[in-house]
Amino acid sequence: MKTFKTLFATETKLMIRDMNNLIFGVGFSVVFAIIMGMVMGGKPAFEGADYSFMEQSFGAVIAIGIGATGLMGLPLALADYRHRKILKRFLVTPVSPGMLLLVQFIVNLLVSVLCLVLVYLVYVLFFDYGMRGSFLRFLPSYLLVILSIYSIGMMLASISPNIKTANLLCCAFYFPMFFFSGTTLPYEIMPAALQRASDILPLTHGIKLMKAASLGLPMEHMTFPVLLMIALAVLCILLSLRFFRWE
Amino acid sequence: MEKALIVKELVKSYGSLTAVNHLSFEVDNGEIFGLLGHNGAGKTTSIECILGVKRADSGSALIFGKDPKKDRRRVFEKVGVQFQQTNYQDKIRVDEICQVTASLYREPADWEILLDTFGLTEMKRKMVAELSGGERQRLSVLLALIPKPELVFLDELTTGLDAKAHRDVWRYLEGLKKQGLTIILTSHYMDEVNILCDRICILKKGETIFQGTVAEAVEGSPFDHLEEAYLWYSGEEAYADENL
C-alpha cells in the first residue's frame, strides 16, 4: 500500500508537470465539446431522432479522452520508461510488474475522470445538457470501457519490443478509433459500409454502450458490447502481464 | 549462513563475441569484492547476468542461495544495485526519487540521513536532471543503499567524482562494511580498489585473468604496485585503447 501510494503520488505529479497527457486526455475533449456545441447545439442527433445531437455525443466526446489516455498516454509512458531503462532500475527492486501497471492505470484513470467531469460541466453549463439515462447506469459502462481500452494499451506496451514500435502500434490503434468509432463522426450518420468497418473497433462498442446508458436507451441490445469489453479486458490484461518486459 | 554470492561457469555471448567466458567466483558475507578490467572486458555484462537483468547463455548465480530471476522479489528486498548509467523519470526531484525508492522496500533506510551523508541535502528539492555529474553519481550510490542492503552492487561507483567526494564515499562504504555489508564493485581506480577490496577478479575480453587478494595480485606480477600489476595482467594494448 505504501508502495502504491508513493508511486501514485509521484507519477501523478510527473504527469501534471509533463502536461501532454492533460492536453490530449482532457483539453482535447473539452475543446471539442465546446466547438461541437457551438456548431450543433440544439439540433437533433439525426433526422427524426428524439434526442439532440449534443445528448447523443456525450459518450463519444468522453471516449476521446479514454482513447487518448488509454491508447497513447498509458502505453507510451510505459514504453518510455522501458526505453530509458527506468524499468530496469525497478527490476532490481522487489516491486511487481502488476504494481507498475496498476499505478499507470490509475494515474491515467484520474485524467479520464477529470475529462469526464469537465466535459460534463461544459455540456451542462453551456449547452443545457442533462443526462437522460441514469448516472448510476452510465458509470459502470464508463468504467468498463476504460478497463478494456486501458488493457489494450497495457498490452501494446508489453508486446512492443521498443519505443518506435510502441509509437507505431499506439497510432495504429488510436487514430482509426479516433476517426471511425464514432468519437468525432457519429456512428448513426455513417454509411452502412463504414458502420460495418467501424464495428471491428472495440471503442465503437464502448461508445455504443456509453451512448445507450447516457441516453437512457434500453440496454438489451448491449449484451454484445458488454461481453466484448469484458473479454477484451481479461485477454489484454493477461497478455500484458505475461509479456511484460523490463528491458 | 549462505554465501552472499556464488557465480558458477557464467557464459554470455553476443553473436560471435563472447562477453563473459566461464566466470566463476564466490563472495563471502562482509567482503568487498572488486571486478576489474578495461572497458569492454565484461564487467557490466557479468553483473547484469548475475542480477538476472540479462539472460546468461549458461551457468548460474545465486545471491544468498537464491536465484534472482526466480526469486526476484525476495532477493532484491535486501540487495541494492547501482548501475553504471542510471536514468530517472523526466522532471522528477531528488526527494521524490528517494521517496519512491524507499517505498519499494519493507524496511528502508532513512533517506534524509543518507542525503546528508552524501552531501546532497541542499539538492533535495532540485530536479535530478539539474544535478551535476558528480551529484548524480552520489545520488545513484545513495539510492542503492536505501534498501538497507546486505549486499550491494556498485558499477563504477566513483566515476566522475572529485577527490574529496571519492574519499567520502570510500569512508562511508568502509563504515558499512564494518557493519557487515557485502559489496561487489567495479572500478577503474586502482587506489580505490587498493583501499576497499578484499579480493579482486581481473577480466580481459571476458576471460578471468586473475582472482585473489590485492596482495596476491601484486605478488604474482613483476611490479610493486597494484596499478602496474593490473595493467600487466590486463595487457598493455588495452591500456593504449583506454587512453584514446
Short mmCIF file of C-alpha atoms in Angstrom, two decimals:
data_model
loop_
_atom_site.label_atom_id
_atom_site.label_comp_id
_atom_site.label_asym_id
_atom_site.label_seq_id
_atom_site.Cartn_x
_atom_site.Cartn_y
_atom_site.Cartn_z
CA MET A 1 0.00 0.00 0.00
CA LYS A 2 2.85 2.34 0.88
CA THR A 3 4.46 1.49 -2.46
CA PHE A 4 1.24 2.18 -4.34
CA LYS A 5 0.58 5.47 -2.58
CA THR A 6 4.06 6.86 -3.12
CA LEU A 7 4.33 5.72 -6.72
CA PHE A 8 0.86 7.03 -7.47
CA ALA A 9 1.52 10.43 -5.88
CA THR A 10 4.84 10.82 -7.68
CA GLU A 11 3.62 9.64 -11.05
CA THR A 12 0.64 11.99 -10.78
CA LYS A 13 2.98 14.93 -10.11
CA LEU A 14 5.16 13.92 -13.04
CA MET A 15 2.10 13.64 -15.25
CA ILE A 16 0.98 17.16 -14.27
CA ARG A 17 4.48 18.57 -14.87
CA ASP A 18 4.59 16.92 -18.26
CA MET A 19 1.19 18.27 -19.40
CA ASN A 20 0.99 16.11 -22.55
CA ASN A 21 -1.49 13.71 -21.06
CA LEU A 22 -3.63 16.55 -19.75
CA ILE A 23 -3.65 18.29 -23.10
CA PHE A 24 -4.61 15.22 -25.09
CA GLY A 25 -6.60 13.42 -22.44
CA VAL A 26 -8.64 16.36 -21.15
CA GLY A 27 -8.07 19.55 -23.13
CA PHE A 28 -8.84 18.00 -26.46
CA SER A 29 -12.22 16.60 -25.39
CA VAL A 30 -13.20 19.86 -23.70
CA VAL A 31 -12.33 21.99 -26.73
CA PHE A 32 -14.08 19.53 -28.98
CA ALA A 33 -17.18 19.63 -26.77
CA ILE A 34 -17.27 23.45 -26.94
CA ILE A 35 -16.81 23.61 -30.71
CA MET A 36 -19.39 20.91 -31.32
CA GLY A 37 -21.83 22.58 -29.00
CA MET A 38 -21.43 25.85 -30.85
CA VAL A 39 -21.95 24.23 -34.25
CA MET A 40 -24.54 21.56 -33.48
CA GLY A 41 -26.15 22.79 -30.27
CA GLY A 42 -29.92 22.36 -30.28
CA LYS A 43 -30.04 20.22 -33.41
CA PRO A 44 -31.42 16.68 -33.27
CA ALA A 45 -28.93 13.81 -33.42
CA PHE A 46 -30.16 12.92 -36.88
CA GLU A 47 -33.41 13.45 -38.78
CA GLY A 48 -36.24 12.02 -36.81
CA ALA A 49 -34.20 11.36 -33.67
CA ASP A 50 -35.97 12.15 -30.43
CA TYR A 51 -32.77 13.19 -28.69
CA SER A 52 -30.43 16.03 -29.56
CA PHE A 53 -27.04 15.87 -31.20
CA MET A 54 -25.38 17.01 -28.01
CA GLU A 55 -27.17 14.42 -25.92
CA GLN A 56 -26.04 11.58 -28.13
CA SER A 57 -22.49 12.93 -28.43
CA PHE A 58 -21.71 12.98 -24.71
CA GLY A 59 -20.42 9.41 -24.52
CA ALA A 60 -18.46 9.88 -27.74
CA VAL A 61 -16.66 13.00 -26.53
CA ILE A 62 -15.79 11.26 -23.28
CA ALA A 63 -14.41 8.39 -25.35
CA ILE A 64 -11.88 10.74 -26.98
CA GLY A 65 -10.29 11.20 -23.55
CA ILE A 66 -10.43 7.48 -22.80
CA GLY A 67 -8.70 6.69 -26.09
CA ALA A 68 -6.04 9.36 -25.66
CA THR A 69 -5.10 8.25 -22.14
CA GLY A 70 -5.54 4.52 -22.67
CA LEU A 71 -4.06 4.10 -26.11
CA MET A 72 -1.45 6.86 -26.05
CA GLY A 73 -0.71 8.16 -22.56
CA LEU A 74 -0.57 4.86 -20.72
CA PRO A 75 1.33 2.66 -23.19
CA LEU A 76 3.73 5.41 -24.24
CA ALA A 77 4.62 6.21 -20.63
CA LEU A 78 5.45 2.54 -20.02
CA ALA A 79 7.35 2.18 -23.29
CA ASP A 80 9.31 5.32 -22.49
CA TYR A 81 10.23 4.02 -19.02
CA ARG A 82 11.46 0.84 -20.58
CA HIS A 83 13.34 2.65 -23.32
CA ARG A 84 15.11 4.88 -20.81
CA LYS A 85 16.00 1.94 -18.54
CA ILE A 86 13.83 3.17 -15.71
CA LEU A 87 12.06 -0.19 -15.63
CA LYS A 88 15.48 -1.85 -15.50
CA ARG A 89 16.07 0.01 -12.24
CA PHE A 90 12.71 -1.24 -10.94
CA LEU A 91 13.67 -4.77 -11.99
CA VAL A 92 16.37 -4.91 -9.31
CA THR A 93 13.89 -3.94 -6.57
CA PRO A 94 11.06 -6.00 -5.04
CA VAL A 95 8.30 -4.14 -6.92
CA SER A 96 5.97 -6.29 -9.07
CA PRO A 97 5.13 -5.59 -12.73
CA GLY A 98 1.46 -5.63 -11.75
CA MET A 99 2.06 -2.76 -9.34
CA LEU A 100 3.77 -0.64 -12.00
CA LEU A 101 0.96 -1.32 -14.46
CA LEU A 102 -1.67 -0.58 -11.83
CA VAL A 103 -0.10 2.77 -10.93
CA GLN A 104 -0.02 3.89 -14.56
CA PHE A 105 -3.57 2.64 -14.96
CA ILE A 106 -4.84 4.68 -12.03
CA VAL A 107 -2.89 7.83 -12.97
CA ASN A 108 -4.47 7.73 -16.42
CA LEU A 109 -7.85 6.90 -14.96
CA LEU A 110 -7.55 10.11 -12.97
CA VAL A 111 -7.02 12.04 -16.20
CA SER A 112 -10.04 10.36 -17.76
CA VAL A 113 -12.24 11.15 -14.80
CA LEU A 114 -11.11 14.78 -14.93
CA CYS A 115 -12.06 14.75 -18.60
CA LEU A 116 -15.48 13.30 -17.73
CA VAL A 117 -16.14 15.95 -15.09
CA LEU A 118 -15.03 18.91 -17.23
CA VAL A 119 -16.87 17.78 -20.34
CA TYR A 120 -19.98 17.21 -18.25
CA LEU A 121 -19.71 20.72 -16.84
CA VAL A 122 -19.27 22.21 -20.32
CA TYR A 123 -22.35 20.33 -21.53
CA VAL A 124 -24.45 21.30 -18.55
CA LEU A 125 -23.34 24.93 -18.19
CA PHE A 126 -23.19 25.96 -21.85
CA PHE A 127 -25.37 23.57 -23.76
CA ASP A 128 -28.25 22.90 -21.46
CA TYR A 129 -27.42 19.22 -21.12
CA GLY A 130 -29.00 16.84 -18.74
CA MET A 131 -28.25 13.14 -18.81
CA ARG A 132 -31.43 11.29 -19.79
CA GLY A 133 -30.21 7.97 -18.60
CA SER A 134 -29.27 7.28 -15.03
CA PHE A 135 -25.77 8.25 -13.98
CA LEU A 136 -25.60 5.07 -11.96
CA ARG A 137 -26.00 3.14 -15.17
CA PHE A 138 -23.61 5.32 -17.11
CA LEU A 139 -20.81 4.97 -14.59
CA PRO A 140 -20.35 1.18 -14.79
CA SER A 141 -20.46 1.39 -18.60
CA TYR A 142 -17.84 4.13 -18.48
CA LEU A 143 -15.58 2.13 -16.16
CA LEU A 144 -15.95 -0.98 -18.26
CA VAL A 145 -14.93 0.92 -21.39
CA ILE A 146 -11.94 2.36 -19.52
CA LEU A 147 -10.93 -1.08 -18.29
CA SER A 148 -11.00 -2.63 -21.74
CA ILE A 149 -9.39 0.26 -23.64
CA TYR A 150 -6.67 0.65 -20.99
CA SER A 151 -5.95 -3.04 -21.02
CA ILE A 152 -5.43 -2.82 -24.78
CA GLY A 153 -2.96 0.00 -24.07
CA MET A 154 -1.11 -2.03 -21.44
CA MET A 155 -0.96 -4.98 -23.79
CA LEU A 156 0.50 -2.75 -26.54
CA ALA A 157 3.15 -1.50 -24.10
CA SER A 158 4.07 -5.04 -23.09
CA ILE A 159 4.35 -6.52 -26.56
CA SER A 160 6.28 -3.69 -28.24
CA PRO A 161 9.98 -4.50 -28.32
CA ASN A 162 10.98 -0.83 -28.43
CA ILE A 163 9.60 2.67 -28.26
CA LYS A 164 9.33 3.04 -32.04
CA THR A 165 7.09 0.01 -32.33
CA ALA A 166 5.11 1.21 -29.35
CA ASN A 167 4.55 4.57 -31.05
CA LEU A 168 3.54 2.87 -34.24
CA LEU A 169 1.17 0.41 -32.57
CA CYS A 170 -0.43 3.12 -30.47
CA CYS A 171 -1.06 5.27 -33.52
CA ALA A 172 -2.34 2.24 -35.43
CA PHE A 173 -4.86 1.60 -32.67
CA TYR A 174 -5.72 5.12 -31.62
CA PHE A 175 -6.25 7.00 -34.85
CA PRO A 176 -8.65 4.57 -36.55
CA MET A 177 -10.68 4.56 -33.35
CA PHE A 178 -10.48 8.33 -33.17
CA PHE A 179 -11.84 8.78 -36.69
CA PHE A 180 -14.06 5.77 -37.24
CA SER A 181 -15.51 4.60 -33.97
CA GLY A 182 -17.96 7.45 -33.62
CA THR A 183 -15.95 9.75 -31.35
CA THR A 184 -15.90 12.58 -33.85
CA LEU A 185 -18.20 11.45 -36.65
CA PRO A 186 -21.39 9.98 -35.14
CA TYR A 187 -21.89 6.29 -35.89
CA GLU A 188 -25.54 6.83 -36.80
CA ILE A 189 -24.74 9.04 -39.78
CA MET A 190 -22.01 6.78 -41.18
CA PRO A 191 -22.80 4.89 -44.42
CA ALA A 192 -23.64 1.25 -43.76
CA ALA A 193 -20.29 0.01 -45.13
CA LEU A 194 -18.39 2.30 -42.82
CA GLN A 195 -20.56 1.21 -39.92
CA ARG A 196 -19.61 -2.39 -40.56
CA ALA A 197 -15.94 -1.48 -40.66
CA SER A 198 -16.38 0.60 -37.56
CA ASP A 199 -17.86 -2.38 -35.75
CA ILE A 200 -14.42 -4.03 -35.79
CA LEU A 201 -13.11 -1.34 -33.46
CA PRO A 202 -13.56 -2.02 -29.76
CA LEU A 203 -14.13 1.64 -28.96
CA THR A 204 -17.18 1.65 -31.29
CA HIS A 205 -18.85 -0.78 -28.95
CA GLY A 206 -17.68 1.16 -25.94
CA ILE A 207 -19.28 4.29 -27.35
CA LYS A 208 -22.48 2.43 -28.18
CA LEU A 209 -22.59 1.27 -24.59
CA MET A 210 -21.95 4.70 -23.07
CA LYS A 211 -24.36 6.30 -25.50
CA ALA A 212 -27.15 3.90 -24.65
CA ALA A 213 -26.52 4.38 -20.94
CA SER A 214 -26.38 8.18 -21.15
CA LEU A 215 -29.46 8.41 -23.34
CA GLY A 216 -31.38 6.01 -21.16
CA LEU A 217 -32.00 3.70 -24.12
CA PRO A 218 -32.93 0.09 -23.42
CA MET A 219 -29.84 -1.96 -22.64
CA GLU A 220 -30.94 -5.32 -24.07
CA HIS A 221 -29.01 -4.76 -27.31
CA MET A 222 -25.94 -4.07 -25.27
CA THR A 223 -25.13 -7.64 -24.29
CA PHE A 224 -22.63 -7.99 -27.10
CA PRO A 225 -20.72 -4.75 -26.34
CA VAL A 226 -20.60 -5.62 -22.64
CA LEU A 227 -19.31 -9.14 -23.24
CA LEU A 228 -16.81 -7.86 -25.80
CA MET A 229 -15.46 -5.24 -23.40
CA ILE A 230 -15.11 -7.80 -20.62
CA ALA A 231 -13.46 -10.37 -22.87
CA LEU A 232 -11.02 -7.78 -24.22
CA ALA A 233 -10.12 -6.61 -20.74
CA VAL A 234 -9.43 -10.11 -19.44
CA LEU A 235 -7.45 -11.13 -22.51
CA CYS A 236 -5.36 -7.98 -22.73
CA ILE A 237 -4.58 -7.80 -19.01
CA LEU A 238 -3.38 -11.40 -19.09
CA LEU A 239 -1.28 -10.68 -22.17
CA SER A 240 0.18 -7.51 -20.68
CA LEU A 241 1.28 -9.35 -17.54
CA ARG A 242 2.53 -12.36 -19.48
CA PHE A 243 4.62 -10.32 -21.91
CA PHE A 244 5.68 -7.56 -19.53
CA ARG A 245 9.27 -6.68 -20.30
CA TRP A 246 11.60 -4.74 -18.05
CA GLU A 247 14.14 -4.12 -20.76
CA MET B 1 24.98 -18.67 6.71
CA GLU B 2 24.62 -18.65 2.93
CA LYS B 3 27.40 -17.09 0.91
CA ALA B 4 26.50 -13.63 -0.34
CA LEU B 5 27.14 -14.62 -3.92
CA ILE B 6 28.13 -17.76 -5.80
CA VAL B 7 28.75 -17.43 -9.52
CA LYS B 8 29.34 -20.65 -11.44
CA GLU B 9 30.55 -21.00 -15.02
CA LEU B 10 28.70 -17.93 -16.28
CA VAL B 11 28.76 -17.57 -20.08
CA LYS B 12 27.25 -14.79 -22.14
CA SER B 13 27.87 -14.06 -25.79
CA TYR B 14 26.55 -11.51 -28.21
CA GLY B 15 26.60 -13.19 -31.60
CA SER B 16 30.16 -14.35 -32.16
CA LEU B 17 31.56 -12.18 -29.36
CA THR B 18 31.95 -13.92 -26.02
CA ALA B 19 31.43 -11.16 -23.47
CA VAL B 20 31.79 -13.39 -20.40
CA ASN B 21 33.51 -16.77 -20.60
CA HIS B 22 33.03 -19.30 -17.80
CA LEU B 23 33.20 -16.79 -15.00
CA SER B 24 33.19 -18.33 -11.52
CA PHE B 25 33.71 -16.69 -8.17
CA GLU B 26 32.31 -16.56 -4.67
CA VAL B 27 31.86 -13.66 -2.32
CA ASP B 28 31.68 -14.12 1.44
CA ASN B 29 29.50 -12.12 3.74
CA GLY B 30 31.08 -8.84 4.75
CA GLU B 31 33.60 -8.95 1.96
CA ILE B 32 34.32 -6.25 -0.63
CA PHE B 33 34.91 -7.88 -3.98
CA GLY B 34 36.22 -5.96 -6.99
CA LEU B 35 35.50 -6.89 -10.59
CA LEU B 36 38.21 -5.20 -12.65
CA GLY B 37 39.05 -4.88 -16.30
CA HIS B 38 39.15 -2.39 -19.12
CA ASN B 39 36.07 -1.08 -20.85
CA GLY B 40 34.56 -3.98 -22.75
CA ALA B 41 36.21 -6.60 -20.54
CA GLY B 42 32.77 -7.88 -19.49
CA LYS B 43 32.32 -6.38 -16.03
CA THR B 44 28.92 -4.82 -16.59
CA THR B 45 27.66 -7.81 -18.59
CA SER B 46 28.75 -10.09 -15.75
CA ILE B 47 26.90 -8.02 -13.17
CA GLU B 48 23.78 -7.82 -15.31
CA CYS B 49 23.78 -11.59 -15.83
CA ILE B 50 24.28 -12.17 -12.11
CA LEU B 51 21.34 -9.89 -11.30
CA GLY B 52 19.14 -11.55 -13.91
CA VAL B 53 18.78 -8.34 -15.91
CA LYS B 54 20.39 -10.15 -18.82
CA ARG B 55 19.89 -13.82 -19.54
CA ALA B 56 23.13 -15.76 -19.36
CA ASP B 57 23.71 -18.43 -22.03
CA SER B 58 24.74 -20.88 -19.35
CA GLY B 59 25.97 -21.02 -15.79
CA SER B 60 24.33 -19.80 -12.61
CA ALA B 61 24.43 -17.09 -9.99
CA LEU B 62 22.99 -17.45 -6.51
CA ILE B 63 22.53 -14.44 -4.24
CA PHE B 64 22.24 -15.60 -0.63
CA GLY B 65 21.45 -19.02 -2.04
CA LYS B 66 18.60 -17.78 -4.23
CA ASP B 67 18.25 -17.36 -7.96
CA PRO B 68 17.49 -13.66 -8.56
CA LYS B 69 15.50 -14.47 -11.70
CA LYS B 70 13.18 -16.93 -9.98
CA ASP B 71 13.09 -15.32 -6.56
CA ARG B 72 13.35 -11.74 -7.67
CA ARG B 73 11.15 -10.08 -5.09
CA ARG B 74 12.79 -11.75 -2.10
CA VAL B 75 16.34 -11.35 -3.35
CA PHE B 76 16.05 -7.64 -4.06
CA GLU B 77 14.43 -6.82 -0.74
CA LYS B 78 17.95 -6.85 0.70
CA VAL B 79 20.13 -6.17 -2.33
CA GLY B 80 20.98 -2.70 -3.60
CA VAL B 81 22.11 -2.03 -7.15
CA GLN B 82 23.80 0.95 -8.73
CA PHE B 83 24.01 0.61 -12.48
CA GLN B 84 26.79 2.24 -14.42
CA GLN B 85 24.30 4.51 -16.11
CA THR B 86 21.22 5.47 -14.21
CA ASN B 87 18.27 7.19 -15.83
CA TYR B 88 15.44 8.79 -13.99
CA GLN B 89 11.90 9.81 -14.80
CA ASP B 90 11.64 13.18 -16.51
CA LYS B 91 11.10 16.13 -14.21
CA ILE B 92 11.49 14.10 -11.01
CA ARG B 93 13.01 15.77 -7.96
CA VAL B 94 15.74 14.35 -5.74
CA ASP B 95 13.43 13.92 -2.74
CA GLU B 96 10.79 12.29 -4.93
CA ILE B 97 13.13 9.66 -6.36
CA CYS B 98 14.31 8.92 -2.81
CA GLN B 99 10.73 8.57 -1.56
CA VAL B 100 9.79 6.32 -4.46
CA THR B 101 12.83 4.12 -3.94
CA ALA B 102 12.22 3.88 -0.20
CA SER B 103 8.56 2.97 -0.77
CA LEU B 104 9.59 -0.20 -2.61
CA TYR B 105 11.13 -1.84 0.46
CA ARG B 106 9.67 -3.12 3.67
CA GLU B 107 12.32 -1.62 5.92
CA PRO B 108 14.15 1.10 4.03
CA ALA B 109 16.93 3.29 5.37
CA ASP B 110 16.16 6.89 6.28
CA TRP B 111 16.94 8.62 3.00
CA GLU B 112 17.15 12.07 4.56
CA ILE B 113 20.10 10.90 6.63
CA LEU B 114 21.66 9.37 3.53
CA LEU B 115 21.22 12.66 1.64
CA ASP B 116 23.06 14.37 4.45
CA THR B 117 25.84 11.77 4.46
CA PHE B 118 26.32 12.17 0.73
CA GLY B 119 26.22 15.96 0.89
CA LEU B 120 23.03 16.23 -1.13
CA THR B 121 20.64 17.72 1.41
CA GLU B 122 20.65 21.09 -0.33
CA MET B 123 19.74 19.40 -3.59
CA LYS B 124 16.64 17.80 -2.08
CA ARG B 125 14.09 19.95 -3.91
CA LYS B 126 16.05 20.12 -7.15
CA MET B 127 15.24 18.24 -10.32
CA VAL B 128 17.51 15.25 -10.77
CA ALA B 129 18.19 16.49 -14.30
CA GLU B 130 19.70 19.69 -12.87
CA LEU B 131 22.32 17.89 -10.79
CA SER B 132 25.98 17.93 -11.80
CA GLY B 133 27.65 14.70 -12.91
CA GLY B 134 29.22 14.14 -9.50
CA GLU B 135 25.97 14.83 -7.67
CA ARG B 136 24.10 12.40 -9.89
CA GLN B 137 26.75 9.79 -9.25
CA ARG B 138 26.46 10.23 -5.50
CA LEU B 139 22.68 10.04 -5.81
CA SER B 140 22.89 6.74 -7.68
CA VAL B 141 25.10 5.22 -4.97
CA LEU B 142 22.77 6.59 -2.30
CA LEU B 143 19.71 5.03 -3.96
CA ALA B 144 21.45 1.63 -3.93
CA LEU B 145 21.80 1.97 -0.16
CA ILE B 146 18.16 2.85 0.54
CA PRO B 147 17.08 -0.83 0.84
CA LYS B 148 19.45 -1.15 3.85
CA PRO B 149 21.09 -3.86 1.78
CA GLU B 150 23.06 -6.85 2.99
CA LEU B 151 24.69 -6.93 -0.42
CA VAL B 152 25.22 -4.02 -2.78
CA PHE B 153 26.38 -3.95 -6.40
CA LEU B 154 28.20 -0.77 -7.37
CA ASP B 155 29.14 -0.48 -11.02
CA GLU B 156 31.77 2.25 -11.31
CA LEU B 157 30.80 3.85 -8.07
CA THR B 158 33.08 6.85 -8.10
CA THR B 159 33.43 7.68 -11.80
CA GLY B 160 33.01 11.43 -12.17
CA LEU B 161 33.56 12.27 -8.50
CA ASP B 162 36.18 14.75 -7.31
CA ALA B 163 38.95 13.72 -4.92
CA LYS B 164 37.11 14.71 -1.78
CA ALA B 165 33.87 13.02 -2.77
CA HIS B 166 35.91 9.88 -3.59
CA ARG B 167 37.26 9.74 -0.10
CA ASP B 168 33.90 10.50 1.50
CA VAL B 169 32.26 7.63 -0.36
CA TRP B 170 35.10 5.25 0.49
CA ARG B 171 34.98 6.13 4.15
CA TYR B 172 31.24 5.63 4.20
CA LEU B 173 31.45 2.23 2.47
CA GLU B 174 34.18 1.10 4.85
CA GLY B 175 31.87 2.04 7.71
CA LEU B 176 29.07 -0.03 6.20
CA LYS B 177 31.46 -2.91 5.68
CA LYS B 178 32.25 -2.89 9.38
CA GLN B 179 28.52 -3.29 9.99
CA GLY B 180 28.59 -6.40 7.81
CA LEU B 181 27.64 -5.07 4.36
CA THR B 182 28.93 -7.11 1.43
CA ILE B 183 29.97 -5.08 -1.60
CA ILE B 184 30.63 -6.08 -5.19
CA LEU B 185 32.07 -3.25 -7.19
CA THR B 186 33.69 -2.47 -10.49
CA SER B 187 36.24 0.29 -10.77
CA HIS B 188 38.92 1.80 -12.92
CA TYR B 189 40.69 3.43 -10.00
CA MET B 190 43.35 1.19 -8.50
CA ASP B 191 43.80 3.38 -5.43
CA GLU B 192 40.12 2.81 -4.71
CA VAL B 193 40.48 -0.94 -5.25
CA ASN B 194 43.57 -0.97 -3.04
CA ILE B 195 41.76 0.74 -0.19
CA LEU B 196 38.43 -1.04 -0.42
CA CYS B 197 38.71 -4.50 -1.91
CA ASP B 198 39.47 -7.68 0.00
CA ARG B 199 39.61 -9.72 -3.16
CA ILE B 200 39.55 -8.94 -6.84
CA CYS B 201 38.89 -10.63 -10.14
CA ILE B 202 40.54 -9.20 -13.27
CA LEU B 203 38.72 -9.77 -16.55
CA LYS B 204 40.13 -9.41 -20.01
CA LYS B 205 37.82 -9.82 -23.00
CA GLY B 206 35.51 -11.94 -20.91
CA GLU B 207 38.24 -14.25 -19.61
CA THR B 208 39.25 -14.41 -15.96
CA ILE B 209 42.93 -13.46 -15.82
CA PHE B 210 43.42 -13.25 -12.09
CA GLN B 211 41.48 -13.95 -8.92
CA GLY B 212 42.69 -13.41 -5.38
CA THR B 213 43.62 -10.73 -2.87
CA VAL B 214 45.20 -7.43 -3.86
CA ALA B 215 48.49 -8.53 -2.25
CA GLU B 216 48.46 -11.75 -4.25
CA ALA B 217 47.83 -9.78 -7.43
CA VAL B 218 50.91 -7.61 -6.81
CA GLU B 219 53.00 -10.63 -5.79
CA GLY B 220 52.12 -12.57 -8.91
CA SER B 221 53.29 -9.73 -11.14
CA PRO B 222 56.77 -8.30 -11.71
CA PHE B 223 55.66 -4.99 -10.14
CA ASP B 224 55.33 -3.45 -6.69
CA HIS B 225 52.07 -1.55 -7.08
CA LEU B 226 48.56 -2.66 -7.91
CA GLU B 227 48.18 -0.11 -10.71
CA GLU B 228 51.15 -1.54 -12.65
CA ALA B 229 50.27 -5.09 -11.76
CA TYR B 230 46.73 -4.52 -13.01
CA LEU B 231 47.96 -3.09 -16.31
CA TRP B 232 50.32 -6.00 -16.65
CA TYR B 233 47.54 -8.53 -16.10
CA SER B 234 45.07 -6.81 -18.35
CA GLY B 235 47.54 -6.27 -21.17
CA GLU B 236 49.18 -3.11 -22.42
CA GLU B 237 47.45 -2.89 -25.78
CA ALA B 238 44.20 -2.46 -23.92
CA TYR B 239 45.84 0.25 -21.83
CA ALA B 240 46.56 2.17 -25.02
CA ASP B 241 42.88 1.86 -26.03
CA GLU B 242 41.76 3.23 -22.74
CA ASN B 243 43.64 6.45 -23.30
CA LEU B 244 42.15 7.17 -26.69
#
